Amino acid sequence: MSTYRDEVVVLRTHKLGEADRIVTLLSRRHGKVRAVAKGVRRTSSRFGSRLEPFMVADVQLYQGRSLDIVQQAESLGSYGADIAVHYDRYTSASAMVEAADRLNEAEATPQQYLLLVGGLRSLARGDHASRSILDSYLLRAMALSGWAPSLDECARCGRQGPHDTFVAQLGGMVCHDCAPTGSARVASETAALLPSLMAGEWDAVDAASHGATAAASGLIAAYAQWHLERGIRSLAHVESAPREAAR
């Protein structure tokens, strides 16, 4: 048994007993961690507020047999409050941490941690439309996990694009010959927006029309949920959230 320190993002929490809480964390160096935070539900808790979803903290943990134990927690990023007061930011953040939680342990890399922290920070500041931040995060997170969609070449035969059909089950954009019968066509503006979201080209993303961003969101949601073991339940709430203009 030993203690260790790491930077973490709080993905979700569950009540345990009368005063404790189980926290699921995405850490920078130790992958996903499940730990018990003792006494954090008491008003006298020293670090309960630092272990809420969307918070970034420097924690010291004691390594246990099945669950680790949180011994200390110092705030590194208090994003929860700024996210929670805006419905669209909250639902997008919920979908982001749920997607991060869906990743296998082997895929919980330092790059995944930094990507999630950057996305939550951008949501808290309202840098761009919340759904666009979520879409960009999902594309990049899938790419880091080895599931990058093919956006320039046909996902099936490799023919160079541009192509105008996106099929999540086949891995992205596909040519006319490879597209299944009845596949929906993708408008040229939407097809051009997908690489911009992947690359974080925010000038192009922010200038895109509402129709193109909405269509891209639908494609990205379908792609992410196809490759993850289960659907991202929070996306249903994102769909009903009003789109917040970039600030």
Short mmCIF file of C-alpha atoms in Angstrom, two decimals:
data_model
loop_
_atom_site.label_atom_id
_atom_site.label_comp_id
_atom_site.label_asym_id
_atom_site.label_seq_id
_atom_site.Cartn_x
_atom_site.Cartn_y
_atom_site.Cartn_z
CA MET A 1 0.00 0.00 0.00
CA SER A 2 1.27 3.50 -0.84
CA THR A 3 0.24 7.09 -1.39
CA TYR A 4 0.56 9.03 -4.62
CA ARG A 5 -0.31 12.45 -6.02
CA ASP A 6 -1.81 13.34 -9.37
CA GLU A 7 -3.83 15.96 -11.21
CA VAL A 8 -7.40 14.86 -11.84
CA VAL A 9 -10.71 15.83 -13.41
CA VAL A 10 -13.79 14.71 -11.47
CA LEU A 11 -16.01 12.76 -13.88
CA ARG A 12 -18.82 11.66 -11.57
CA THR A 13 -19.68 11.02 -7.94
CA HIS A 14 -21.88 8.62 -5.97
CA LYS A 15 -23.05 8.80 -2.37
CA LEU A 16 -21.58 6.25 0.01
CA GLY A 17 -23.08 5.84 3.45
CA GLU A 18 -24.11 8.96 5.32
CA ALA A 19 -21.13 11.23 4.73
CA ASP A 20 -18.79 9.68 2.16
CA ARG A 21 -18.71 9.77 -1.61
CA ILE A 22 -17.20 7.60 -4.34
CA VAL A 23 -15.54 9.74 -6.99
CA THR A 24 -14.51 8.65 -10.49
CA LEU A 25 -11.49 10.62 -11.67
CA LEU A 26 -9.57 10.97 -14.91
CA SER A 27 -6.00 11.54 -13.83
CA ARG A 28 -3.01 12.85 -15.73
CA ARG A 29 -0.63 9.97 -15.00
CA HIS A 30 -2.67 7.10 -13.53
CA GLY A 31 -5.58 6.78 -15.95
CA LYS A 32 -9.07 6.46 -14.51
CA VAL A 33 -9.24 6.18 -10.75
CA ARG A 34 -12.15 5.32 -8.44
CA ALA A 35 -11.68 6.51 -4.90
CA VAL A 36 -13.54 7.12 -1.64
CA ALA A 37 -13.66 10.68 -0.34
CA LYS A 38 -14.47 10.29 3.34
CA GLY A 39 -16.69 12.83 5.08
CA VAL A 40 -17.00 15.14 2.06
CA ARG A 41 -20.78 15.42 2.40
CA ARG A 42 -20.46 17.03 5.82
CA THR A 43 -20.61 20.82 5.91
CA SER A 44 -17.31 20.81 7.81
CA SER A 45 -15.48 18.94 5.02
CA ARG A 46 -12.22 20.59 4.04
CA PHE A 47 -12.32 19.59 0.38
CA GLY A 48 -15.83 18.43 -0.51
CA SER A 49 -16.43 21.29 -2.97
CA ARG A 50 -13.16 20.45 -4.76
CA LEU A 51 -14.42 16.97 -5.65
CA GLU A 52 -17.55 17.85 -7.60
CA PRO A 53 -18.03 17.02 -11.30
CA PHE A 54 -16.08 19.21 -13.77
CA MET A 55 -13.59 20.29 -11.10
CA VAL A 56 -9.84 19.95 -11.66
CA ALA A 57 -7.73 19.22 -8.60
CA ASP A 58 -4.34 18.12 -7.32
CA VAL A 59 -5.08 15.16 -5.08
CA GLN A 60 -3.18 12.85 -2.80
CA LEU A 61 -4.57 9.33 -2.70
CA TYR A 62 -3.91 6.22 -0.64
CA GLN A 63 -3.83 3.12 -2.80
CA GLY A 64 -6.40 0.60 -1.60
CA ARG A 65 -7.33 -2.90 -2.71
CA SER A 66 -10.44 -2.02 -4.71
CA LEU A 67 -10.94 1.71 -4.13
CA ASP A 68 -8.30 4.31 -3.37
CA ILE A 69 -8.85 6.88 -0.61
CA VAL A 70 -8.62 10.64 -1.15
CA GLN A 71 -6.42 12.16 1.54
CA GLN A 72 -5.97 15.70 0.21
CA ALA A 73 -7.40 17.81 -2.61
CA GLU A 74 -6.28 21.24 -3.81
CA SER A 75 -8.24 23.07 -6.51
CA LEU A 76 -6.52 23.66 -9.86
CA GLY A 77 -9.57 24.70 -11.88
CA SER A 78 -12.95 25.65 -10.42
CA TYR A 79 -14.96 25.25 -13.60
CA GLY A 80 -18.09 23.72 -12.09
CA ALA A 81 -19.75 26.94 -10.93
CA ASP A 82 -19.39 28.76 -14.27
CA ILE A 83 -20.59 25.69 -16.17
CA ALA A 84 -23.57 24.86 -13.94
CA VAL A 85 -25.30 28.25 -14.32
CA HIS A 86 -25.64 27.84 -18.10
CA TYR A 87 -27.81 24.94 -19.23
CA ASP A 88 -26.07 24.45 -22.56
CA ARG A 89 -22.62 24.47 -20.95
CA TYR A 90 -23.77 22.04 -18.25
CA THR A 91 -25.26 19.53 -20.68
CA SER A 92 -22.23 19.72 -22.96
CA ALA A 93 -19.86 19.25 -20.02
CA SER A 94 -21.95 16.30 -18.82
CA ALA A 95 -21.62 14.65 -22.24
CA MET A 96 -17.86 15.29 -22.26
CA VAL A 97 -17.18 13.69 -18.87
CA GLU A 98 -19.52 10.80 -19.70
CA ALA A 99 -17.60 10.15 -22.92
CA ALA A 100 -14.31 10.32 -20.99
CA ASP A 101 -15.70 7.82 -18.50
CA ARG A 102 -16.63 5.45 -21.34
CA LEU A 103 -13.01 5.19 -22.47
CA ASN A 104 -11.20 2.01 -21.55
CA GLU A 105 -8.49 2.26 -18.93
CA ALA A 106 -5.80 1.75 -21.58
CA GLU A 107 -7.09 4.81 -23.46
CA ALA A 108 -7.06 7.15 -20.43
CA THR A 109 -3.78 8.84 -21.37
CA PRO A 110 -2.24 12.18 -20.33
CA GLN A 111 -3.41 13.55 -23.70
CA GLN A 112 -7.00 12.58 -22.88
CA TYR A 113 -6.70 14.33 -19.52
CA LEU A 114 -5.33 17.53 -21.06
CA LEU A 115 -7.98 17.48 -23.80
CA LEU A 116 -10.79 17.24 -21.25
CA VAL A 117 -9.33 19.97 -19.05
CA GLY A 118 -9.01 22.27 -22.06
CA GLY A 119 -12.59 21.57 -23.11
CA LEU A 120 -14.01 22.25 -19.64
CA ARG A 121 -11.97 25.44 -19.35
CA SER A 122 -13.27 26.66 -22.70
CA LEU A 123 -16.86 25.86 -21.67
CA ALA A 124 -16.48 27.70 -18.36
CA ARG A 125 -15.20 30.80 -20.16
CA GLY A 126 -17.81 30.63 -22.92
CA ASP A 127 -15.11 30.86 -25.60
CA HIS A 128 -17.32 29.30 -28.29
CA ALA A 129 -20.76 27.77 -28.72
CA SER A 130 -21.03 24.99 -26.16
CA ARG A 131 -22.11 22.34 -28.66
CA SER A 132 -19.16 23.15 -30.92
CA ILE A 133 -16.76 22.72 -27.98
CA LEU A 134 -18.38 19.35 -27.27
CA ASP A 135 -18.22 18.29 -30.92
CA SER A 136 -14.55 19.21 -31.18
CA TYR A 137 -13.82 17.35 -27.96
CA LEU A 138 -15.60 14.20 -29.12
CA LEU A 139 -13.74 14.11 -32.44
CA ARG A 140 -10.37 14.60 -30.78
CA ALA A 141 -11.07 12.14 -27.96
CA MET A 142 -12.08 9.48 -30.47
CA ALA A 143 -8.93 10.19 -32.50
CA LEU A 144 -6.72 9.82 -29.41
CA SER A 145 -8.39 6.46 -28.77
CA GLY A 146 -7.52 5.28 -32.27
CA TRP A 147 -10.96 5.89 -33.78
CA ALA A 148 -10.33 9.01 -35.84
CA PRO A 149 -13.02 9.34 -38.52
CA SER A 150 -11.90 9.47 -42.13
CA LEU A 151 -12.81 12.95 -43.37
CA ASP A 152 -10.73 13.40 -46.55
CA GLU A 153 -10.46 9.86 -47.97
CA CYS A 154 -13.13 7.21 -48.33
CA ALA A 155 -13.19 5.28 -45.06
CA ARG A 156 -13.74 2.03 -46.95
CA CYS A 157 -11.62 2.08 -50.11
CA GLY A 158 -9.28 5.04 -49.46
CA ARG A 159 -10.29 7.02 -52.54
CA GLN A 160 -9.31 10.66 -52.17
CA GLY A 161 -12.20 13.07 -51.57
CA PRO A 162 -13.96 15.30 -51.17
CA HIS A 163 -16.94 12.98 -50.59
CA ASP A 164 -20.48 13.85 -49.63
CA THR A 165 -21.67 10.82 -47.63
CA PHE A 166 -20.89 10.11 -43.96
CA VAL A 167 -21.52 6.64 -42.56
CA ALA A 168 -20.62 6.20 -38.88
CA GLN A 169 -20.57 2.40 -39.13
CA LEU A 170 -17.98 2.53 -41.93
CA GLY A 171 -15.70 5.03 -40.23
CA GLY A 172 -16.55 8.44 -41.69
CA MET A 173 -16.86 9.90 -45.18
CA VAL A 174 -17.31 7.38 -48.00
CA CYS A 175 -17.35 7.63 -51.78
CA HIS A 176 -20.40 7.03 -53.96
CA ASP A 177 -19.32 3.47 -54.79
CA CYS A 178 -18.93 2.48 -51.14
CA ALA A 179 -21.95 4.32 -49.73
CA PRO A 180 -24.79 1.96 -48.72
CA THR A 181 -28.05 2.43 -50.57
CA GLY A 182 -30.13 5.18 -49.02
CA SER A 183 -27.24 6.90 -47.22
CA ALA A 184 -27.93 10.56 -46.54
CA ARG A 185 -25.82 13.14 -48.37
CA VAL A 186 -23.79 15.68 -46.42
CA ALA A 187 -23.88 19.32 -47.50
CA SER A 188 -20.54 20.74 -48.59
CA GLU A 189 -20.48 23.29 -45.72
CA THR A 190 -21.04 20.52 -43.18
CA ALA A 191 -18.37 18.32 -44.76
CA ALA A 192 -15.89 21.23 -44.60
CA LEU A 193 -16.81 21.96 -40.97
CA LEU A 194 -15.88 18.48 -39.68
CA PRO A 195 -12.09 18.85 -40.28
CA SER A 196 -12.21 22.33 -38.73
CA LEU A 197 -13.79 20.89 -35.57
CA MET A 198 -11.17 18.15 -35.50
CA ALA A 199 -8.31 20.63 -35.88
CA GLY A 200 -9.74 23.31 -33.58
CA GLU A 201 -9.88 25.92 -36.35
CA TRP A 202 -12.23 28.12 -34.35
CA ASP A 203 -12.48 31.02 -36.81
CA ALA A 204 -14.04 28.64 -39.34
CA VAL A 205 -16.17 26.88 -36.71
CA ASP A 206 -17.56 30.10 -35.25
CA ALA A 207 -18.39 31.43 -38.72
CA ALA A 208 -20.33 28.31 -39.78
CA SER A 209 -24.09 28.51 -40.21
CA HIS A 210 -26.49 27.06 -37.65
CA GLY A 211 -27.62 24.45 -40.17
CA ALA A 212 -24.08 23.23 -40.80
CA THR A 213 -23.16 23.07 -37.11
CA ALA A 214 -26.39 21.24 -36.25
CA ALA A 215 -25.82 18.71 -39.03
CA ALA A 216 -22.19 18.19 -37.99
CA SER A 217 -23.30 17.64 -34.39
CA GLY A 218 -25.64 14.88 -35.46
CA LEU A 219 -22.93 13.10 -37.44
CA ILE A 220 -20.41 13.37 -34.62
CA ALA A 221 -22.89 12.12 -32.02
CA ALA A 222 -23.74 9.11 -34.18
CA TYR A 223 -20.06 8.35 -34.78
CA ALA A 224 -19.05 8.61 -31.10
CA GLN A 225 -21.92 6.49 -29.85
CA TRP A 226 -21.30 3.83 -32.49
CA HIS A 227 -17.70 3.33 -31.35
CA LEU A 228 -18.26 3.53 -27.60
CA GLU A 229 -19.63 0.48 -25.83
CA ARG A 230 -22.82 2.28 -24.82
CA GLY A 231 -24.58 5.43 -25.87
CA ILE A 232 -23.83 8.78 -24.26
CA ARG A 233 -27.05 9.44 -22.37
CA SER A 234 -26.22 13.10 -21.75
CA LEU A 235 -26.36 13.81 -25.49
CA ALA A 236 -30.15 13.59 -25.33
CA HIS A 237 -30.15 16.64 -23.05
CA VAL A 238 -27.63 18.45 -25.23
CA GLU A 239 -29.99 18.12 -28.18
CA SER A 240 -32.68 20.01 -26.28
CA ALA A 241 -30.37 22.77 -25.03
CA PRO A 242 -30.45 26.17 -26.76
CA ARG A 243 -27.22 26.98 -28.58
CA GLU A 244 -25.31 29.72 -26.83
CA ALA A 245 -23.64 32.28 -29.05
CA ALA A 246 -19.87 32.48 -28.80
CA ARG A 247 -18.59 35.25 -26.61
#
